[in-house]
Coordinates of C-alpha atoms and ligand atoms in Angstrom, one line a residue:
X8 CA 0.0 0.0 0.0
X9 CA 2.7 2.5 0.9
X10 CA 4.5 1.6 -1.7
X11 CA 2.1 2.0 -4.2
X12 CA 1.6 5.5 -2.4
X13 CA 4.8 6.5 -3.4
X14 CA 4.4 5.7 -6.7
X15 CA 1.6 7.4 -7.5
X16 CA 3.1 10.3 -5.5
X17 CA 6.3 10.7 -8.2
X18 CA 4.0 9.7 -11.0
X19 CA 2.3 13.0 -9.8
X20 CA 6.2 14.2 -9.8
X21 CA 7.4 12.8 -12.7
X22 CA 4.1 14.7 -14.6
X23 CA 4.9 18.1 -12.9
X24 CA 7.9 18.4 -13.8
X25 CA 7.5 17.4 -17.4
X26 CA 4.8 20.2 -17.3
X27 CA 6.4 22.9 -16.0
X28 CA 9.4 22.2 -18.6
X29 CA 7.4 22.3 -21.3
X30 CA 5.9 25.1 -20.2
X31 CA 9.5 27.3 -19.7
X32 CA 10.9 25.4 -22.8
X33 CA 7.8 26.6 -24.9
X34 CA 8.0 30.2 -23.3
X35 CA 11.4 30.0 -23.8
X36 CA 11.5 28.8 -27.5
X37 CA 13.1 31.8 -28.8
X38 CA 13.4 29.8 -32.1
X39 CA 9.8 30.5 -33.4
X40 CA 10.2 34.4 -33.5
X41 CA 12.5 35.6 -35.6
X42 CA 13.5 39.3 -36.2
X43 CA 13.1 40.5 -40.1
X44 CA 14.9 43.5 -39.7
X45 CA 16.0 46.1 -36.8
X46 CA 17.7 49.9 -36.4
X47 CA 18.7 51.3 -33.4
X48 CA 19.5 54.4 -33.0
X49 CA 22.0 55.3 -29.9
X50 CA 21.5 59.0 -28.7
X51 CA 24.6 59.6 -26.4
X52 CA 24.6 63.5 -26.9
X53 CA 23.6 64.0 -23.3
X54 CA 24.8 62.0 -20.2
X55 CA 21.6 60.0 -20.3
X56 CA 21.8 57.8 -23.0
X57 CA 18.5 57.4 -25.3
X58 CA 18.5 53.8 -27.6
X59 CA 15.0 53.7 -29.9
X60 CA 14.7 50.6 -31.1
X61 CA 12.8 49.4 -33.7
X62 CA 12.4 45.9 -34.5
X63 CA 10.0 43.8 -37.3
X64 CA 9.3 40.4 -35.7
X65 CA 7.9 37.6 -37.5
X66 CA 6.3 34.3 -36.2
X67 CA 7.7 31.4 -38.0
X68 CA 6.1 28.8 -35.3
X69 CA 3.4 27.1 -35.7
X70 CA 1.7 28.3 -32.3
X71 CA 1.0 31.9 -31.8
X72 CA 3.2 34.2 -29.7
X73 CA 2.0 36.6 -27.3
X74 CA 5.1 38.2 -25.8
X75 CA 8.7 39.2 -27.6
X76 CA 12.0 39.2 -25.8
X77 CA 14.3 42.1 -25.2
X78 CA 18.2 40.6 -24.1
X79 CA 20.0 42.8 -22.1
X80 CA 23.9 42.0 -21.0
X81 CA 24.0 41.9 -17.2
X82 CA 26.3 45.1 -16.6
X83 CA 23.3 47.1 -18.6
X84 CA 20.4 46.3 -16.6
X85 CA 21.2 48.2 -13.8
X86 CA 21.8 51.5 -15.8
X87 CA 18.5 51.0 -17.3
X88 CA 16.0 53.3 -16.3
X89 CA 13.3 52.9 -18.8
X90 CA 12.0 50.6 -21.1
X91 CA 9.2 51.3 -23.2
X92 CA 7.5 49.8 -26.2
X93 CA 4.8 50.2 -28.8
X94 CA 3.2 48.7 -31.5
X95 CA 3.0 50.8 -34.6
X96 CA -0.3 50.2 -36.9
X97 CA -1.2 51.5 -39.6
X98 CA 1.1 52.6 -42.5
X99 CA 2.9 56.1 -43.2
X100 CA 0.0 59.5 -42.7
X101 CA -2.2 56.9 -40.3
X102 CA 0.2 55.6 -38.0
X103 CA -0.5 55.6 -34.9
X104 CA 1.4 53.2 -31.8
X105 CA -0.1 51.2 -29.2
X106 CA 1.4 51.4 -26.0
X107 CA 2.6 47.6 -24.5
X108 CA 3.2 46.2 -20.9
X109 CA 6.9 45.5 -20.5
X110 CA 7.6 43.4 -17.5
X111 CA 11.2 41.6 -16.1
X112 CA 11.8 38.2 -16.9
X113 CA 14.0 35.7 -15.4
X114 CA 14.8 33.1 -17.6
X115 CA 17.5 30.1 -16.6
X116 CA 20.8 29.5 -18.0
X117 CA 20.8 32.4 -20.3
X118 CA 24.0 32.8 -22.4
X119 CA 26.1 35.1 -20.6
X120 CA 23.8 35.6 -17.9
X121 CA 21.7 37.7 -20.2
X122 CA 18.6 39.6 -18.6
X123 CA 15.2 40.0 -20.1
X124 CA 12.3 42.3 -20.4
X125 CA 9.3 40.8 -22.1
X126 CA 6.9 43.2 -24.3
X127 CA 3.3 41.9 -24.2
X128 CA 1.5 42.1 -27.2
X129 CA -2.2 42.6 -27.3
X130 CA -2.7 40.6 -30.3
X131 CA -0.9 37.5 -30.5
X132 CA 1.0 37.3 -33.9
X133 CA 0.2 33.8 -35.8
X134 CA 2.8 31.7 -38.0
X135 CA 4.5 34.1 -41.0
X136 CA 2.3 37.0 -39.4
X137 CA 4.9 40.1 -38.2
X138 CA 4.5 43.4 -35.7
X139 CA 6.6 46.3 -36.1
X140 CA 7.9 47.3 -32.5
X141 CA 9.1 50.4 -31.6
X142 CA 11.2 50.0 -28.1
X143 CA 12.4 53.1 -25.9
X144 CA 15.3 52.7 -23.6
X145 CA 17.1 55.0 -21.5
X146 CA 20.4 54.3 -19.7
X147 CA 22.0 56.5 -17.0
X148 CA 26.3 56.5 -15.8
X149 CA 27.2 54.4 -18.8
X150 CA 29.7 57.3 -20.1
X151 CA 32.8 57.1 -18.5
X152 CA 34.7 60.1 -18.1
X153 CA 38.3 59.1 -19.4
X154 CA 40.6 60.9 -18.7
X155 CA 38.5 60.9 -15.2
X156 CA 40.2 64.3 -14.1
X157 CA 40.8 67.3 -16.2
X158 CA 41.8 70.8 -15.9
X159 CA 39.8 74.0 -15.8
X160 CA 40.3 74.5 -19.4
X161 CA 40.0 71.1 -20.8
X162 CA 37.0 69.4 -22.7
X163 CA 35.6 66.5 -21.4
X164 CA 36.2 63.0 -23.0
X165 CA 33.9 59.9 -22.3
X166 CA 33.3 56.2 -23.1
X167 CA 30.8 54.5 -24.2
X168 CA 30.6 50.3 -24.4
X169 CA 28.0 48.7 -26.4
X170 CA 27.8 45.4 -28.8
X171 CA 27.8 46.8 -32.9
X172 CA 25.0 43.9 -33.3
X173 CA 21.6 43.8 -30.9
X174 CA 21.5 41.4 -28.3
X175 CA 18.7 39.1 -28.6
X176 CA 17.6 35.9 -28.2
X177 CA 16.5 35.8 -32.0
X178 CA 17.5 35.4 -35.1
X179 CA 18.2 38.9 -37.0
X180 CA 18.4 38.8 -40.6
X181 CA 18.8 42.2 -41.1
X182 CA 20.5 44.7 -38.5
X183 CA 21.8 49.0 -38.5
X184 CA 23.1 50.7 -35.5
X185 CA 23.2 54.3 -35.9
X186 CA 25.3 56.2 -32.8
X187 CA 24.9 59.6 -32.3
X188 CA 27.4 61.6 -30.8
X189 CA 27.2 65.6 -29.4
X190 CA 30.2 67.1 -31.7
X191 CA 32.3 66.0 -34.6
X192 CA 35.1 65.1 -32.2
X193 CA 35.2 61.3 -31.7
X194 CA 39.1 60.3 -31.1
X195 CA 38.3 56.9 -31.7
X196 CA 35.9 53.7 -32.4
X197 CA 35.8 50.1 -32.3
X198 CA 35.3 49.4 -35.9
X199 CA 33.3 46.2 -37.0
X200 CA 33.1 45.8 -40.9
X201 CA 31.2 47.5 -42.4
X202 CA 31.4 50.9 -40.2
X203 CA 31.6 54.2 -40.9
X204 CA 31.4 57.9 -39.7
X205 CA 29.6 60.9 -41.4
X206 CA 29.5 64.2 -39.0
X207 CA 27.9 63.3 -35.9
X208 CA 26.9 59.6 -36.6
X209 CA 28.9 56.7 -36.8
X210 CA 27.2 53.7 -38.5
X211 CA 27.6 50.2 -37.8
X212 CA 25.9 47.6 -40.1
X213 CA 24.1 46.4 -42.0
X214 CA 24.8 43.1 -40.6
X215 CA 22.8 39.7 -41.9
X216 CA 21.9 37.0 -41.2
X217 CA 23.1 36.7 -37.3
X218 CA 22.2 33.8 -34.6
X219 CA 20.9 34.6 -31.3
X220 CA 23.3 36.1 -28.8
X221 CA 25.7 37.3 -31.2
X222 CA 27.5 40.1 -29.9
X223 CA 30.9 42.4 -30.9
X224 CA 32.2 44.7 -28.4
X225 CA 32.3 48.4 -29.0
X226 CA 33.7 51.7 -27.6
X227 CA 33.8 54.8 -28.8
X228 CA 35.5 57.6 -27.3
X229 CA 34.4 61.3 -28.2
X230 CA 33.9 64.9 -26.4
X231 CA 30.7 65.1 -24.5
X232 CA 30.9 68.6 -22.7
X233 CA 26.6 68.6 -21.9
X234 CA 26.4 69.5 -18.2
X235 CA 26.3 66.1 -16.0
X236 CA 23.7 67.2 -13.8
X237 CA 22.9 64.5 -11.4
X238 CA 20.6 65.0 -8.5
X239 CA 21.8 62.7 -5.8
X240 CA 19.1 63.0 -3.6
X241 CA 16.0 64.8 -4.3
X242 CA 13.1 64.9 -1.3
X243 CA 9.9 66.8 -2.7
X244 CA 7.5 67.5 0.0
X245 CA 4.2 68.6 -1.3
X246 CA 1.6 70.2 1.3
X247 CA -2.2 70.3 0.2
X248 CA -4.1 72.6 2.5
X249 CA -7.8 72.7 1.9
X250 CA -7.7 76.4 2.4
X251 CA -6.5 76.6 -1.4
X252 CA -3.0 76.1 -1.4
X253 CA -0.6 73.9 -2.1
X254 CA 3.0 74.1 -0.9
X255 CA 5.7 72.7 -2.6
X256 CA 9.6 71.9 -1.4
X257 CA 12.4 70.4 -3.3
X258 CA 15.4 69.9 -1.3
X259 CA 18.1 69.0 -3.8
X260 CA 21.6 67.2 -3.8
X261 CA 22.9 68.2 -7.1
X262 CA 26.7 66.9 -8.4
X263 CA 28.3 67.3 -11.3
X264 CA 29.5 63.6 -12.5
X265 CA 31.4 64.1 -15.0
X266 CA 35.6 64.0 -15.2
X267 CA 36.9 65.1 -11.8
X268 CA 38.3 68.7 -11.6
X269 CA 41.4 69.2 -11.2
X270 CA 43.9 72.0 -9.8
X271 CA 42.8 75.0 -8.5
X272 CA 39.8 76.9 -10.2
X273 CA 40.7 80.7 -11.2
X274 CA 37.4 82.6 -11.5
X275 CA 39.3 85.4 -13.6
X276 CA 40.4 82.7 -16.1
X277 CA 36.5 81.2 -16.4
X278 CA 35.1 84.7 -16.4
X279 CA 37.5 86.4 -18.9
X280 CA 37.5 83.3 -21.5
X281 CA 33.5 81.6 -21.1
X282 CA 34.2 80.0 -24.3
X283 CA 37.1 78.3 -23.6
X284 CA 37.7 77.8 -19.7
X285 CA 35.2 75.1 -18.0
X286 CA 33.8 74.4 -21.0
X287 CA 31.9 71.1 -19.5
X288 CA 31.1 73.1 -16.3
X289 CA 27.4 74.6 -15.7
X290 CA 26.6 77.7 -13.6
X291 CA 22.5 78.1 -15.0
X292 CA 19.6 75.4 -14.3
X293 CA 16.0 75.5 -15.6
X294 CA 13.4 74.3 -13.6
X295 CA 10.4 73.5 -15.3
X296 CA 7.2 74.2 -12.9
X297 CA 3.5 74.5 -13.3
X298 CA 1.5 77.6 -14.3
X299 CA 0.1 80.2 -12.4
X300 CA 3.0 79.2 -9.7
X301 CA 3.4 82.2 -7.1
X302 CA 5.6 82.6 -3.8
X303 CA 8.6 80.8 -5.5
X304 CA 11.8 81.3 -3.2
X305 CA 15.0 79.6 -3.6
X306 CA 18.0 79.0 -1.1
X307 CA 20.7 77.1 0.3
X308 CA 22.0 76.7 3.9
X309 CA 23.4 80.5 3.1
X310 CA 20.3 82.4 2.9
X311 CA 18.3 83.7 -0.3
X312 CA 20.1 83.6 -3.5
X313 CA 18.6 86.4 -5.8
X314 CA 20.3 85.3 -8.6
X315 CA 16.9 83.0 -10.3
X316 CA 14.4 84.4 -13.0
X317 CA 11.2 83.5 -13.4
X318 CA 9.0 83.7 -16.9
X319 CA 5.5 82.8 -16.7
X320 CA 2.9 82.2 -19.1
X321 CA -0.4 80.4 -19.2
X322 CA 1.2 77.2 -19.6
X323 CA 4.0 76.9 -18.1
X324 CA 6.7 78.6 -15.6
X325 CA 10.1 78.6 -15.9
X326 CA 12.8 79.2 -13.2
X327 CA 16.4 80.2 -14.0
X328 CA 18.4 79.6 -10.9
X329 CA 22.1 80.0 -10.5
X330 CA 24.3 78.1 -7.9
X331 CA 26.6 80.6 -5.9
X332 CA 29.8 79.3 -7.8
X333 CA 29.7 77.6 -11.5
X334 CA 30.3 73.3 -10.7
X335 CA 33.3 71.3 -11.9
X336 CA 33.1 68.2 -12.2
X337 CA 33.2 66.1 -8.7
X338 CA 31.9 69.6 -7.0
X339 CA 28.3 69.6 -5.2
X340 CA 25.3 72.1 -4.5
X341 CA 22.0 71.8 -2.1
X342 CA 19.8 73.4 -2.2
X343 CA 15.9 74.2 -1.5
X344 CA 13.4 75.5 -3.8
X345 CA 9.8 76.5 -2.3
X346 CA 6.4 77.5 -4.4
X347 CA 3.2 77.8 -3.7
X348 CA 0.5 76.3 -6.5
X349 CA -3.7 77.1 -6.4
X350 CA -5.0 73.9 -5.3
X351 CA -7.8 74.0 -7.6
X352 CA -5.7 72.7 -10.4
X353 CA -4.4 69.9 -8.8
X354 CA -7.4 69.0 -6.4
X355 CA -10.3 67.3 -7.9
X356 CA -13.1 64.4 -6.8
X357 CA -13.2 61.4 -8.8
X358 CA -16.3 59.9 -9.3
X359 CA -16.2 57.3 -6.2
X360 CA -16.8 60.5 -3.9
X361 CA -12.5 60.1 -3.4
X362 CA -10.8 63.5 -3.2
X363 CA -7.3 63.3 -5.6
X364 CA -4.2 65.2 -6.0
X365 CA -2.8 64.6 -9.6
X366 CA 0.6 66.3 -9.6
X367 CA 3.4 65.3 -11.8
X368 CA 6.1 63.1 -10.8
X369 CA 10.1 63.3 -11.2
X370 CA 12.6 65.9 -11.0
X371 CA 11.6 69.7 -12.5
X372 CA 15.1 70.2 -13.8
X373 CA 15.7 70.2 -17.3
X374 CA 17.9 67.4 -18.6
X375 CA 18.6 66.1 -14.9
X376 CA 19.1 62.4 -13.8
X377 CA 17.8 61.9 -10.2
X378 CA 19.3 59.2 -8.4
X379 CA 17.2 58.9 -5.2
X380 CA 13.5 60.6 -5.4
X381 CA 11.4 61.0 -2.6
X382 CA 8.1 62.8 -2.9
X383 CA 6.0 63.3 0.8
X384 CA 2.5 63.8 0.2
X385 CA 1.5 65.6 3.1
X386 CA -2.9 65.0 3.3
X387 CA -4.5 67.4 5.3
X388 CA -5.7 66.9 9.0
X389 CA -8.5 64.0 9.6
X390 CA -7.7 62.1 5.6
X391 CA -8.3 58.4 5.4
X392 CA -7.6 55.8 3.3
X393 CA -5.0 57.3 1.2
X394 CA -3.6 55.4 -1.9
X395 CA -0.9 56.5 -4.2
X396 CA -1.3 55.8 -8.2
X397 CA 2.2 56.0 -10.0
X398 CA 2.4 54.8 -13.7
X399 CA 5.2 52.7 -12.6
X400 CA 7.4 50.9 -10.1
X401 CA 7.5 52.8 -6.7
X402 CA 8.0 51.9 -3.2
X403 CA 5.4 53.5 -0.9
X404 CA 4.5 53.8 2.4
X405 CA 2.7 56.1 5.1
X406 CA 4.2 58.1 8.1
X407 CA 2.6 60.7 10.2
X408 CA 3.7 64.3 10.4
X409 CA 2.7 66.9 13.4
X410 CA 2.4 70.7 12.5
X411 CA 1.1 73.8 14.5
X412 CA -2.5 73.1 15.9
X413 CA -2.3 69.4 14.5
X414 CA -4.4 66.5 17.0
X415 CA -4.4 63.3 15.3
X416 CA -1.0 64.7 13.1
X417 CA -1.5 64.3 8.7
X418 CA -0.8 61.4 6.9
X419 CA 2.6 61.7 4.7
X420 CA 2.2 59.1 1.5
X421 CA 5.9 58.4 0.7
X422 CA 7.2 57.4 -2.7
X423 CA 10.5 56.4 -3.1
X424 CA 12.2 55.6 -6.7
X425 CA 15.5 55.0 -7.8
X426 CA 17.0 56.3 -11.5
X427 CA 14.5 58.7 -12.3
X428 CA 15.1 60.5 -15.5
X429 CA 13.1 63.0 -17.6
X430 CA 10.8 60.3 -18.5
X431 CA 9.3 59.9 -15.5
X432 CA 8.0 63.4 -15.2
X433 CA 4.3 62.1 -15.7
X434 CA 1.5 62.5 -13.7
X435 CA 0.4 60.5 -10.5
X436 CA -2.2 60.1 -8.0
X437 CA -2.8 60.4 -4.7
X438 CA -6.8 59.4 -3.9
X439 CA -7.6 59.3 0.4
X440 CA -11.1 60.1 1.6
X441 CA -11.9 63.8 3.5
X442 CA -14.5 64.4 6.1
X443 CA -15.2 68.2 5.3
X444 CA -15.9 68.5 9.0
X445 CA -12.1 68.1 9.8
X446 CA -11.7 71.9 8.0
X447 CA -14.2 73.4 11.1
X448 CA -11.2 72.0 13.4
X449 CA -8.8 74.3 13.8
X450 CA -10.7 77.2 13.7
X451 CA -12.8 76.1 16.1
X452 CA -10.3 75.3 18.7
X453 CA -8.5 78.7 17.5
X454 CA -12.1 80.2 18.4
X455 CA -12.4 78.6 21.5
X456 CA -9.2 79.1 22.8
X457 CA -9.9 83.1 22.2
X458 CA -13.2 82.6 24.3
X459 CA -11.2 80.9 27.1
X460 CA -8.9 83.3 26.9
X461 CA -11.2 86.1 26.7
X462 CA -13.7 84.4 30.2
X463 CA -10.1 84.3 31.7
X464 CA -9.4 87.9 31.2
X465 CA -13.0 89.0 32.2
X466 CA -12.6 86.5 35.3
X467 CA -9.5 88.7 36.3
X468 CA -11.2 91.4 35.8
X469 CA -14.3 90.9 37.8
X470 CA -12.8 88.7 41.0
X471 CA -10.8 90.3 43.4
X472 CA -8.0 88.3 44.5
X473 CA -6.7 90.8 46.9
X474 CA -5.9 90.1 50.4
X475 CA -8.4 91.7 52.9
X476 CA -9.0 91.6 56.4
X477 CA -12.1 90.4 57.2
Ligands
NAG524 C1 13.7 84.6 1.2 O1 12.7 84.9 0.2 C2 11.4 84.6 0.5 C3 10.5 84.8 -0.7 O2 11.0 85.7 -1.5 C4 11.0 85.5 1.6 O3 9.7 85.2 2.0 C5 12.0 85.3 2.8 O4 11.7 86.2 3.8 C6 13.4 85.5 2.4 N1 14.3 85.1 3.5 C7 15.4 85.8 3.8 C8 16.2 85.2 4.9 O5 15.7 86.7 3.2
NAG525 C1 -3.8 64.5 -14.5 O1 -3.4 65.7 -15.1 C2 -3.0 65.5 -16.5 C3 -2.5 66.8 -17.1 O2 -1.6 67.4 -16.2 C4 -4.1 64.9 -17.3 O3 -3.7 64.7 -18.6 C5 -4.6 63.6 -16.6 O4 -5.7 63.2 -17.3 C6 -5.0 63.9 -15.2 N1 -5.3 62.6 -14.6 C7 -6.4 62.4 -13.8 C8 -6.6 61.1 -13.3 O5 -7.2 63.3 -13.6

């Protein structure tokens, strides 16, 4: 009996695991999808790096396929900040593209140790049917300063490593790589037949017919003098105040990560020769905020620093703000910038009876990589059941803030993300429910304490607490 027990028991087994292999091995089965044709183009005029890919894949299985594989090597998956992809339809004047989920995969024993996203397509693609992808990626620190340290009048070099074909777990018949570079001055490039360079763009390809997980190292080396603006830290704490305001802080960390500085910096040199002394420095930064912004202050641990603009129009504000001192590379900045916004264009109900702040998310500076963002939704007095919508991965959680005349203190919702780039600025949610009764608070223990304080004073006034013989 038991030993007819354990026989059934790794039948069961034996039948599960033949399953669940099938199942990997069929998900897996990179064979049936092959890739007709593909460009890429590499932007690496900035320091965040911009790859739009776009790739014809065909079904040459027999079942149909409902996801396609993107193949990144290890060392590039943590630079990656987004990944994005599309479906074009339609041809030429009546193209429009179909935004796709694109989800992490793990897959085992990948050559290489190869990562993977997979791009869900809503319409599974049958045998000799193709879909024309079009894949955004953006990459953050993959340009190496080199040399790492340069003088005060010296351009800035970097690297960049990449593979002349696409990665991918496919077959490509047909393959271009098109790298864009800021300037004309490349000193030098891995060349893999046939490559070539014409003004900014060096070409590698076309290259047919290659098998999965074909790869040929590249580097090219070329002047890159865009300011490398990274925000280290950026904390955002916005306030919404049922009495019509909303406050806004943005305590920054800024650094400039490009090649090192080196010796001493000679303001006379930078401010007699702008064109030619720090060239890869920056001394202005343009942060992007919302219309009709008012009460906009910005400071460091210093005091005040005058030295910001601000233009305004009916769509959008711009502030100009100027560190004290121009950055070098290596060199770093904090500081705070304050606003105040009408809470009217960022408050509304949805149709559940939920109050909602949609405010946009990431970093207001232009052209700025942010390596730690933390936004603090601060809810007013007496919220309940508050929820944060973000169009993408964010860590979140809930602490409790005290302020003047506060009882039961305000809930903070706190989102936390990692590599946020210009991409990201996109609107989110925060949805909690508000008892309108919780705005009568304050004033009324204001109001009461007045009358307490006012039967105190006519108390005073009317007993006599003098000492009198009886
Ligand atoms: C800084 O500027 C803000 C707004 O312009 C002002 O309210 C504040 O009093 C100033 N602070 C100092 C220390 O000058
Ligand atoms: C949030 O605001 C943006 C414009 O800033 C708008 O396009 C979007 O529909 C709004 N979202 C919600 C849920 O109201």
């Amino acid at each position: 009996m038991g030993a007819l027990l354990a026989f059934r028991f790794a039948l069961v087994f034996l039948l599960f695991s033949v399953l669940s292999l099938t199942a990997t091995s069929s998900s897996v089965s990179a064979q049936d999808l092959q890739i007709v044709s593909a460009e890429r183009r590499i932007d690496v005029t900035s320091h965040i790096v911009k790859v739009f890919l776009t790739l014809k894949v065909e079904n040459t299985g027999a079942s149909p396929a409902s996801e396609v594989l993107l193949a990144f090597p290890p060392t590039q998956v943590k630079h990656l900040a987004v990944v994005k992809a599309a479906a074009t339809v339609g041809k030429r004047k009546k193209k429009s593209y179909v935004p796709l989920d694109v989800s992490p995969k793990v897959l085992p024993d990948a050559p290489n140790g190869a990562q993977f996203f997979s791009i869900s397509l809503r319409n599974p693609i049958k045998n000799g049917e193709t879909v024309l992808l079009e894949v955004l990626l953006v990459l953050t620190h993959v340009l190496k300063p080199f040399p790492a340290e340069i003088g005060q009048s010296e351009s800035q070099l970097v690297y960049y490593h990449d593979s002349a074909m696409i990665l991918s777990p496919y077959f490509i018949k047909e393959q271009t790589t098109y790298i864009k570079t800021p300037s004309t001055k490349v000193e030098s490039f891995t060349s893999v037949e046939p490559t070539n360079r014409v003004g900014t763009e060096i070409n590698y390809g076309r290259y047919v017919d290659r098998q999965p997980y074909s790869v040929a190292p590249i580097i090219v080396h070329f002047e890159n003098n865009n300011p490398f603006a990274v925000v280290e830290e950026l904390v955002r704490e916005v306030e919404v105040s049922h009495w019509g305001s909303l406050q806004v802080r943005e305590h920054y960390t800024l650094v400039h990560a490009g090649a090192q500085h080196k010796g001493v910096f000679s303001r006379v040199e930078y401010q007699s020769r702008p064109s030619f002394s720090g060239v890869s420095s920056f001394k202005h930064l343009l942060a992007r905020l919302p219309p009709r912004v008012h009460s906009v202050y910005y400071r460091d641990e210093i005091g005040n620093i005058s030295s910001s603009r601000l233009r305004t129009d009916s769509l959008k504000s711009e502030l100009e703000i100027e560190p004290r001192y121009p950055l070098f590379g290596g060199w770093k900045a904090t500081f705070v910038i304050g606003y105040g916004l009408p809470l009217q264009d960022f408050l509304f109900e949805s149709s559940d009876g939920k109050r909602y702040l949609n405010f946009s998310f990431g970093c207001p500076l232009a052209e700025t990589l942010v390596d730690k963002l933390t936004i603090k939704v601060v809810l007013p007095e007496g919220s309940k059941n508050a929820n944060a919508v973000v169009p993408f991965l964010v860590n979140q959680h809930f602490e409790t803030m005290y302020s003047y005349l506060d009882v039961v203190g305000r809930t903070v919702v706190v989102i936390e993300k990692e590599n946020v780039v210009p991409e990201h600025n996109s609107p989110f949610q925060v949805y909690y429910d508000f008892n309108p009764i919780f705005m009568l608070a304050e004033p009324l223990m204001l109001t009461s304490a007045f009358f307490l304080f006012f039967v105190a004073c006519v108390a005073y006034l009317y007993i006599d607490l003098s000492i009198r013989k009886s």
